[in-house]
PDB file of C-alpha atoms in Angstrom:
ATOM      1  CA  MET A   1    -102.253 -96.771  18.190  1.00 41.00           C
ATOM      2  CA  GLU A   2    -100.714 -97.683  14.809  1.00 44.00           C
ATOM      3  CA  SER A   3    -101.623 -97.544  11.133  1.00 47.00           C
ATOM      4  CA  ILE A   4    -102.711-100.899   9.904  1.00 50.00           C
ATOM      5  CA  ASN A   5     -99.732-102.924   8.490  1.00 49.00           C
ATOM      6  CA  PRO A   6    -100.795-105.755   6.307  1.00 53.00           C
ATOM      7  CA  GLN A   7     -97.738-107.886   7.066  1.00 69.00           C
ATOM      8  CA  GLY A   8     -98.029-110.759   9.256  1.00 80.00           C
ATOM      9  CA  LEU A   9    -100.900-112.458  11.174  1.00 90.00           C
ATOM     10  CA  ALA A  10    -103.587-110.200  12.385  1.00 91.00           C
ATOM     11  CA  ASP A  11    -106.455-110.266  14.774  1.00 93.00           C
ATOM     12  CA  SER A  12    -108.989-107.950  12.999  1.00 92.00           C
ATOM     13  CA  HIS A  13    -111.558-107.808  15.784  1.00 93.00           C
ATOM     14  CA  THR A  14    -110.998-108.104  19.504  1.00 92.00           C
ATOM     15  CA  HIS A  15    -111.550-106.219  22.751  1.00 91.00           C
ATOM     16  CA  LEU A  16    -108.340-106.416  24.712  1.00 90.00           C
ATOM     17  CA  TRP A  17    -109.373-104.131  27.533  1.00 88.00           C
ATOM     18  CA  MET A  18    -112.461-102.154  28.698  1.00 85.00           C
ATOM     19  CA  ASN A  19    -112.880 -99.739  31.626  1.00 83.00           C
ATOM     20  CA  ASP A  20    -116.156-100.737  33.126  1.00 71.00           C
ATOM     21  CA  GLY A  21    -116.660 -97.410  34.616  1.00 60.00           C
ATOM     22  CA  ASP A  22    -117.565 -96.114  31.259  1.00 58.00           C
ATOM     23  CA  ILE A  23    -120.505 -98.343  30.380  1.00 53.00           C
ATOM     24  CA  ASP A  24    -123.803 -99.642  31.768  1.00 49.00           C
ATOM     25  CA  ASN A  25    -123.750-103.167  30.313  1.00 46.00           C
ATOM     26  CA  LYS A  26    -121.494-105.062  32.642  1.00 44.00           C
ATOM     27  CA  ALA A  27    -121.573-108.207  30.555  1.00 40.00           C
ATOM     28  CA  VAL A  28    -118.963-106.731  28.297  1.00 40.00           C
ATOM     29  CA  THR A  29    -116.384-106.008  30.972  1.00 41.00           C
ATOM     30  CA  ASP A  30    -115.288-109.465  31.743  1.00 45.00           C
ATOM     31  CA  HIS A  31    -111.730-108.733  31.028  1.00 49.00           C
ATOM     32  CA  THR A  32    -108.810-110.457  32.883  1.00 50.00           C
ATOM     33  CA  GLY A  33    -105.603-109.236  34.490  1.00 71.00           C
ATOM     34  CA  PHE A  34    -102.444-108.132  32.817  1.00 75.00           C
ATOM     35  CA  GLN A  35    -100.626-111.340  33.444  1.00 80.00           C
ATOM     36  CA  LEU A  36    -103.004-113.361  31.349  1.00 84.00           C
ATOM     37  CA  LEU A  37    -103.194-110.753  28.593  1.00 87.00           C
ATOM     38  CA  ARG A  38     -99.456-110.559  28.529  1.00 86.00           C
ATOM     39  CA  LYS A  39     -99.298-114.371  27.957  1.00 90.00           C
ATOM     40  CA  ILE A  40    -101.990-114.073  25.305  1.00 91.00           C
ATOM     41  CA  LEU A  41    -100.184-111.450  23.433  1.00 93.00           C
ATOM     42  CA  SER A  42     -96.811-113.197  23.809  1.00 93.00           C
ATOM     43  CA  ASP A  43     -98.316-116.271  22.367  1.00 94.00           C
ATOM     44  CA  PHE A  44     -99.803-114.398  19.492  1.00 94.00           C
ATOM     45  CA  LYS A  45     -96.495-112.872  18.691  1.00 94.00           C
ATOM     46  CA  ARG A  46     -94.692-116.186  18.765  1.00 93.00           C
ATOM     47  CA  SER A  47     -97.268-117.561  16.250  1.00 92.00           C
ATOM     48  CA  GLY A  48     -96.380-114.726  13.853  1.00 92.00           C
ATOM     49  CA  GLY A  49     -98.803-112.185  15.125  1.00 93.00           C
ATOM     50  CA  SER A  50     -98.100-108.644  13.825  1.00 91.00           C
ATOM     51  CA  PHE A  51    -101.082-106.458  14.935  1.00 92.00           C
ATOM     52  CA  ILE A  52    -104.394-106.526  16.665  1.00 95.00           C
ATOM     53  CA  VAL A  53    -107.463-104.326  16.091  1.00 96.00           C
ATOM     54  CA  ASP A  54    -109.130-103.352  19.328  1.00 96.00           C
ATOM     55  CA  CYS A  55    -112.738-102.670  18.336  1.00 96.00           C
ATOM     56  CA  THR A  56    -113.793-100.683  21.383  1.00 96.00           C
ATOM     57  CA  PRO A  57    -114.681 -97.109  20.485  1.00 97.00           C
ATOM     58  CA  TYR A  58    -114.656 -94.105  22.919  1.00 96.00           C
ATOM     59  CA  GLY A  59    -117.469 -94.053  25.363  1.00 94.00           C
ATOM     60  CA  CYS A  60    -117.985 -97.714  25.949  1.00 91.00           C
ATOM     61  CA  GLY A  61    -114.894 -98.822  27.740  1.00 90.00           C
ATOM     62  CA  ARG A  62    -111.942 -97.836  25.510  1.00 94.00           C
ATOM     63  CA  ASP A  63    -108.757 -96.868  27.246  1.00 93.00           C
ATOM     64  CA  ALA A  64    -106.063 -95.887  24.751  1.00 95.00           C
ATOM     65  CA  ASN A  65    -103.440 -95.527  27.556  1.00 94.00           C
ATOM     66  CA  VAL A  66    -103.875 -99.237  28.679  1.00 91.00           C
ATOM     67  CA  LEU A  67    -103.857-100.318  25.124  1.00 94.00           C
ATOM     68  CA  LEU A  68    -100.493 -98.465  24.519  1.00 94.00           C
ATOM     69  CA  TYR A  69     -99.095-100.025  27.661  1.00 91.00           C
ATOM     70  CA  LEU A  70    -100.134-103.423  26.307  1.00 91.00           C
ATOM     71  CA  SER A  71     -98.608-102.759  22.931  1.00 93.00           C
ATOM     72  CA  LYS A  72     -95.234-101.683  24.478  1.00 92.00           C
ATOM     73  CA  LEU A  73     -95.266-104.643  26.980  1.00 89.00           C
ATOM     74  CA  SER A  74     -95.907-107.312  24.215  1.00 91.00           C
ATOM     75  CA  GLY A  75     -94.275-105.719  21.105  1.00 91.00           C
ATOM     76  CA  ILE A  76     -97.652-106.170  19.184  1.00 93.00           C
ATOM     77  CA  LYS A  77     -99.043-103.215  17.352  1.00 94.00           C
ATOM     78  CA  ILE A  78    -102.484-102.298  18.501  1.00 95.00           C
ATOM     79  CA  ILE A  79    -104.893-100.455  16.246  1.00 96.00           C
ATOM     80  CA  SER A  80    -107.562 -98.539  18.073  1.00 97.00           C
ATOM     81  CA  VAL A  81    -110.871 -97.395  16.664  1.00 98.00           C
ATOM     82  CA  THR A  82    -113.057 -94.392  16.640  1.00 98.00           C
ATOM     83  CA  GLY A  83    -116.692 -94.713  15.752  1.00 98.00           C
ATOM     84  CA  PHE A  84    -119.563 -96.218  17.545  1.00 98.00           C
ATOM     85  CA  HIS A  85    -120.882 -99.365  19.022  1.00 97.00           C
ATOM     86  CA  LYS A  86    -124.514-100.363  19.953  1.00 96.00           C
ATOM     87  CA  ARG A  87    -126.372 -97.942  22.114  1.00 95.00           C
ATOM     88  CA  LYS A  88    -126.733-100.261  25.055  1.00 93.00           C
ATOM     89  CA  TYR A  89    -123.012-100.239  25.648  1.00 92.00           C
ATOM     90  CA  TYR A  90    -122.920 -96.545  26.534  1.00 92.00           C
ATOM     91  CA  LEU A  91    -123.936 -94.560  29.547  1.00 86.00           C
ATOM     92  CA  ASN A  92    -127.405 -92.798  29.102  1.00 82.00           C
ATOM     93  CA  ASP A  93    -125.955 -89.303  28.595  1.00 84.00           C
ATOM     94  CA  PHE A  94    -123.127 -89.968  26.218  1.00 91.00           C
ATOM     95  CA  SER A  95    -123.059 -87.050  23.835  1.00 95.00           C
ATOM     96  CA  ILE A  96    -122.648 -89.002  20.552  1.00 96.00           C
ATOM     97  CA  TRP A  97    -126.252 -90.111  20.611  1.00 96.00           C
ATOM     98  CA  ASP A  98    -127.451 -86.581  20.320  1.00 96.00           C
ATOM     99  CA  MET A  99    -125.054 -85.469  17.561  1.00 98.00           C
ATOM    100  CA  ASP A 100    -126.082 -84.683  13.943  1.00 98.00           C
ATOM    101  CA  ARG A 101    -124.160 -86.104  10.900  1.00 98.00           C
ATOM    102  CA  LYS A 102    -121.704 -83.149  10.626  1.00 98.00           C
ATOM    103  CA  GLN A 103    -121.004 -83.252  14.436  1.00 98.00           C
ATOM    104  CA  ALA A 104    -120.491 -86.965  14.434  1.00 98.00           C
ATOM    105  CA  THR A 105    -118.243 -86.933  11.455  1.00 98.00           C
ATOM    106  CA  ARG A 106    -116.098 -84.318  13.222  1.00 98.00           C
ATOM    107  CA  PHE A 107    -115.951 -86.216  16.318  1.00 98.00           C
ATOM    108  CA  PHE A 108    -114.660 -89.259  14.360  1.00 98.00           C
ATOM    109  CA  LEU A 109    -112.232 -87.295  12.195  1.00 98.00           C
ATOM    110  CA  ASP A 110    -110.768 -85.504  15.328  1.00 98.00           C
ATOM    111  CA  GLU A 111    -109.753 -88.834  16.780  1.00 98.00           C
ATOM    112  CA  ILE A 112    -108.135 -89.865  13.437  1.00 98.00           C
ATOM    113  CA  GLN A 113    -106.407 -86.546  12.775  1.00 97.00           C
ATOM    114  CA  ASP A 114    -105.724 -85.172  16.219  1.00 97.00           C
ATOM    115  CA  LYS A 115    -105.609 -87.858  18.883  1.00 97.00           C
ATOM    116  CA  LEU A 116    -107.867 -90.338  20.790  1.00 98.00           C
ATOM    117  CA  ARG A 117    -109.815 -88.377  23.388  1.00 96.00           C
ATOM    118  CA  GLU A 118    -108.561 -90.060  26.578  1.00 95.00           C
ATOM    119  CA  ALA A 119    -104.967 -90.594  25.323  1.00 96.00           C
ATOM    120  CA  LYS A 120    -102.208 -88.879  27.369  1.00 95.00           C
ATOM    121  CA  ASP A 121     -99.790 -89.340  24.456  1.00 94.00           C
ATOM    122  CA  PRO A 122    -100.888 -86.825  21.684  1.00 93.00           C
ATOM    123  CA  THR A 123     -99.583 -89.112  18.992  1.00 93.00           C
ATOM    124  CA  ILE A 124    -102.058 -91.856  19.567  1.00 96.00           C
ATOM    125  CA  LYS A 125    -104.634 -91.739  16.824  1.00 97.00           C
ATOM    126  CA  ALA A 126    -107.467 -94.027  15.614  1.00 98.00           C
ATOM    127  CA  GLY A 127    -106.383 -96.461  12.917  1.00 97.00           C
ATOM    128  CA  ALA A 128    -109.830 -97.700  11.825  1.00 98.00           C
ATOM    129  CA  ILE A 129    -113.521 -96.749  12.186  1.00 98.00           C
ATOM    130  CA  LYS A 130    -116.095 -98.827  13.962  1.00 98.00           C
ATOM    131  CA  ALA A 131    -119.857 -98.778  13.110  1.00 98.00           C
ATOM    132  CA  ALA A 132    -122.639-100.846  14.605  1.00 98.00           C
ATOM    133  CA  PHE A 133    -125.274-102.250  12.168  1.00 98.00           C
ATOM    134  CA  THR A 134    -128.101-103.680  14.147  1.00 95.00           C
ATOM    135  CA  GLY A 135    -130.171-104.910  11.007  1.00 94.00           C
ATOM    136  CA  THR A 136    -132.007-101.582  10.483  1.00 94.00           C
ATOM    137  CA  LEU A 137    -130.833 -98.081   9.527  1.00 96.00           C
ATOM    138  CA  GLU A 138    -132.997 -95.728  11.335  1.00 96.00           C
ATOM    139  CA  GLY A 139    -132.768 -92.733  13.772  1.00 97.00           C
ATOM    140  CA  GLN A 140    -129.432 -92.078  15.274  1.00 98.00           C
ATOM    141  CA  TYR A 141    -128.030 -95.372  13.895  1.00 98.00           C
ATOM    142  CA  LEU A 142    -128.390 -93.944  10.475  1.00 98.00           C
ATOM    143  CA  VAL A 143    -126.983 -90.659  11.319  1.00 98.00           C
ATOM    144  CA  LEU A 144    -123.887 -92.191  13.078  1.00 98.00           C
ATOM    145  CA  SER A 145    -123.470 -94.760  10.154  1.00 98.00           C
ATOM    146  CA  LEU A 146    -123.442 -92.014   7.655  1.00 98.00           C
ATOM    147  CA  ALA A 147    -120.913 -90.135   9.708  1.00 98.00           C
ATOM    148  CA  ALA A 148    -118.737 -93.260   9.961  1.00 98.00           C
ATOM    149  CA  VAL A 149    -118.807 -93.692   6.174  1.00 98.00           C
ATOM    150  CA  GLU A 150    -117.980 -90.012   5.524  1.00 98.00           C
ATOM    151  CA  ALA A 151    -115.080 -90.170   8.004  1.00 98.00           C
ATOM    152  CA  SER A 152    -113.791 -93.379   6.286  1.00 98.00           C
ATOM    153  CA  LYS A 153    -113.939 -91.781   2.886  1.00 98.00           C
ATOM    154  CA  GLU A 154    -112.221 -88.507   3.957  1.00 98.00           C
ATOM    155  CA  SER A 155    -109.502 -90.319   5.938  1.00 98.00           C
ATOM    156  CA  GLY A 156    -108.984 -93.538   3.816  1.00 97.00           C
ATOM    157  CA  LEU A 157    -109.248 -95.596   6.951  1.00 98.00           C
ATOM    158  CA  PRO A 158    -111.124 -98.969   6.866  1.00 97.00           C
ATOM    159  CA  LEU A 159    -114.668 -99.293   8.107  1.00 98.00           C
ATOM    160  CA  ILE A 160    -115.365-102.280  10.554  1.00 98.00           C
ATOM    161  CA  VAL A 161    -118.892-103.023  11.006  1.00 98.00           C
ATOM    162  CA  HIS A 162    -120.442-105.054  13.690  1.00 97.00           C
ATOM    163  CA  THR A 163    -123.377-107.022  12.374  1.00 97.00           C
ATOM    164  CA  GLU A 164    -126.106-108.863  14.320  1.00 93.00           C
ATOM    165  CA  LYS A 165    -125.231-112.438  12.997  1.00 89.00           C
ATOM    166  CA  GLY A 166    -124.789-111.031   9.589  1.00 91.00           C
ATOM    167  CA  SER A 167    -128.582-110.258   9.241  1.00 92.00           C
ATOM    168  CA  ASN A 168    -130.205-107.811   6.773  1.00 95.00           C
ATOM    169  CA  THR A 169    -126.764-107.005   5.208  1.00 96.00           C
ATOM    170  CA  GLU A 170    -128.530-105.874   2.026  1.00 95.00           C
ATOM    171  CA  LYS A 171    -129.728-102.796   3.651  1.00 97.00           C
ATOM    172  CA  LEU A 172    -126.256-101.841   4.756  1.00 97.00           C
ATOM    173  CA  ILE A 173    -124.755-102.640   1.299  1.00 97.00           C
ATOM    174  CA  SER A 174    -127.514-100.440  -0.237  1.00 97.00           C
ATOM    175  CA  LEU A 175    -126.419 -97.612   1.972  1.00 98.00           C
ATOM    176  CA  LEU A 176    -122.776 -97.977   1.285  1.00 98.00           C
ATOM    177  CA  LYS A 177    -123.308 -98.080  -2.464  1.00 98.00           C
ATOM    178  CA  LYS A 178    -125.476 -94.956  -2.283  1.00 97.00           C
ATOM    179  CA  GLU A 179    -122.684 -93.197  -0.479  1.00 98.00           C
ATOM    180  CA  LYS A 180    -120.118 -94.544  -2.917  1.00 97.00           C
ATOM    181  CA  MET A 181    -118.076 -96.344  -0.224  1.00 98.00           C
ATOM    182  CA  ASP A 182    -115.101 -98.134  -1.383  1.00 97.00           C
ATOM    183  CA  PHE A 183    -115.906-101.840  -0.548  1.00 98.00           C
ATOM    184  CA  SER A 184    -112.175-102.734  -0.349  1.00 97.00           C
ATOM    185  CA  ARG A 185    -112.159-100.786   2.820  1.00 97.00           C
ATOM    186  CA  VAL A 186    -115.099-102.480   4.463  1.00 98.00           C
ATOM    187  CA  LEU A 187    -114.938-105.461   6.907  1.00 98.00           C
ATOM    188  CA  LEU A 188    -118.287-107.073   8.003  1.00 98.00           C
ATOM    189  CA  CYS A 189    -117.995-108.675  11.388  1.00 96.00           C
ATOM    190  CA  HIS A 190    -119.604-111.854  12.934  1.00 93.00           C
ATOM    191  CA  MET A 191    -120.643-113.037   9.426  1.00 94.00           C
ATOM    192  CA  ASP A 192    -120.217-116.712  10.302  1.00 91.00           C
ATOM    193  CA  LYS A 193    -123.253-116.682  12.442  1.00 89.00           C
ATOM    194  CA  ASN A 194    -125.086-116.407   9.100  1.00 90.00           C
ATOM    195  CA  ASN A 195    -124.978-119.724   7.169  1.00 86.00           C
ATOM    196  CA  ASP A 196    -126.078-118.282   3.756  1.00 91.00           C
ATOM    197  CA  LYS A 197    -123.030-119.365   1.613  1.00 91.00           C
ATOM    198  CA  ASP A 198    -124.484-117.490  -1.356  1.00 95.00           C
ATOM    199  CA  LEU A 199    -124.557-114.188   0.560  1.00 95.00           C
ATOM    200  CA  HIS A 200    -120.912-114.695   1.667  1.00 96.00           C
ATOM    201  CA  SER A 201    -119.833-115.323  -1.970  1.00 96.00           C
ATOM    202  CA  ASP A 202    -121.704-112.344  -3.187  1.00 97.00           C
ATOM    203  CA  LEU A 203    -120.244-110.044  -0.599  1.00 97.00           C
ATOM    204  CA  ILE A 204    -116.738-111.332  -1.292  1.00 97.00           C
ATOM    205  CA  ASP A 205    -117.273-110.946  -5.148  1.00 97.00           C
ATOM    206  CA  GLN A 206    -118.059-107.189  -4.441  1.00 97.00           C
ATOM    207  CA  GLY A 207    -114.702-106.915  -2.774  1.00 97.00           C
ATOM    208  CA  ILE A 208    -115.943-106.760   0.865  1.00 98.00           C
ATOM    209  CA  PHE A 209    -113.990-108.485   3.741  1.00 97.00           C
ATOM    210  CA  LEU A 210    -115.793-110.746   6.066  1.00 96.00           C
ATOM    211  CA  GLU A 211    -114.760-111.596   9.605  1.00 95.00           C
ATOM    212  CA  TYR A 212    -115.513-114.943  11.233  1.00 92.00           C
ATOM    213  CA  ASP A 213    -115.223-115.493  15.010  1.00 87.00           C
ATOM    214  CA  THR A 214    -117.869-117.886  16.251  1.00 79.00           C
ATOM    215  CA  PHE A 215    -115.116-120.614  16.679  1.00 76.00           C
ATOM    216  CA  LEU A 216    -113.673-118.486  19.518  1.00 74.00           C
ATOM    217  CA  ARG A 217    -116.897-118.112  21.539  1.00 75.00           C
ATOM    218  CA  PRO A 218    -118.028-121.032  23.532  1.00 83.00           C
ATOM    219  CA  LYS A 219    -121.377-119.638  24.241  1.00 81.00           C
ATOM    220  CA  TYR A 220    -122.339-119.953  20.484  1.00 78.00           C
ATOM    221  CA  ASP A 221    -121.694-123.670  20.565  1.00 82.00           C
ATOM    222  CA  PRO A 222    -119.214-123.602  17.727  1.00 78.00           C
ATOM    223  CA  GLU A 223    -119.158-127.350  17.422  1.00 78.00           C
ATOM    224  CA  VAL A 224    -122.583-127.094  16.085  1.00 78.00           C
ATOM    225  CA  ASN A 225    -122.929-123.705  14.607  1.00 74.00           C
ATOM    226  CA  VAL A 226    -119.504-122.646  13.217  1.00 72.00           C
ATOM    227  CA  PHE A 227    -119.559-121.664   9.581  1.00 73.00           C
ATOM    228  CA  PRO A 228    -118.244-124.723   7.601  1.00 73.00           C
TER     229      PRO A 228
END
């Protein structure tokens, strides 16, 4: 939707809207109607909100046309992402899971440089790159991770990484170092589900950004588990 503007309050990781016809996993399609979304966005703006990053990539529910409508409705800038999420969120035959590194890199860069694939407005482009780190880097996850890093390096856009409760991040960091990734453009998500304070300090010292969100998710029992 927009390039990231660092001014004002930001929501760096959310999923405002998903089309459930795109995906097999119905658990992630529990979105509400426009009236509630309109109120949420209005409240966010009154609280000083400037922009929101919608972290749903193409193929697992993203709808750039709806996100543009919500942005115009609320006056909140919405940054949409290219990249990839976990395999289970896609239909079985989605092409990205058969691409090689070069093809996947081109897939991501096309959404950055040209437009988002489903967008009717040709000016709507990706403003960040999403990658899913499941704790290992094997098979197609490694291929797509390398492609996401390459697209980030070529475009200068930030890399937003889903982690599984912040586990095994040393493997991811090792890959990013090997690929000479600029850590100031890396955001690791869901890190507050890992209570290793030394790990958090070390990642921050390296210039990496961390995203905490357990306190917004009742299913994680935040009164007990939220990172202190």
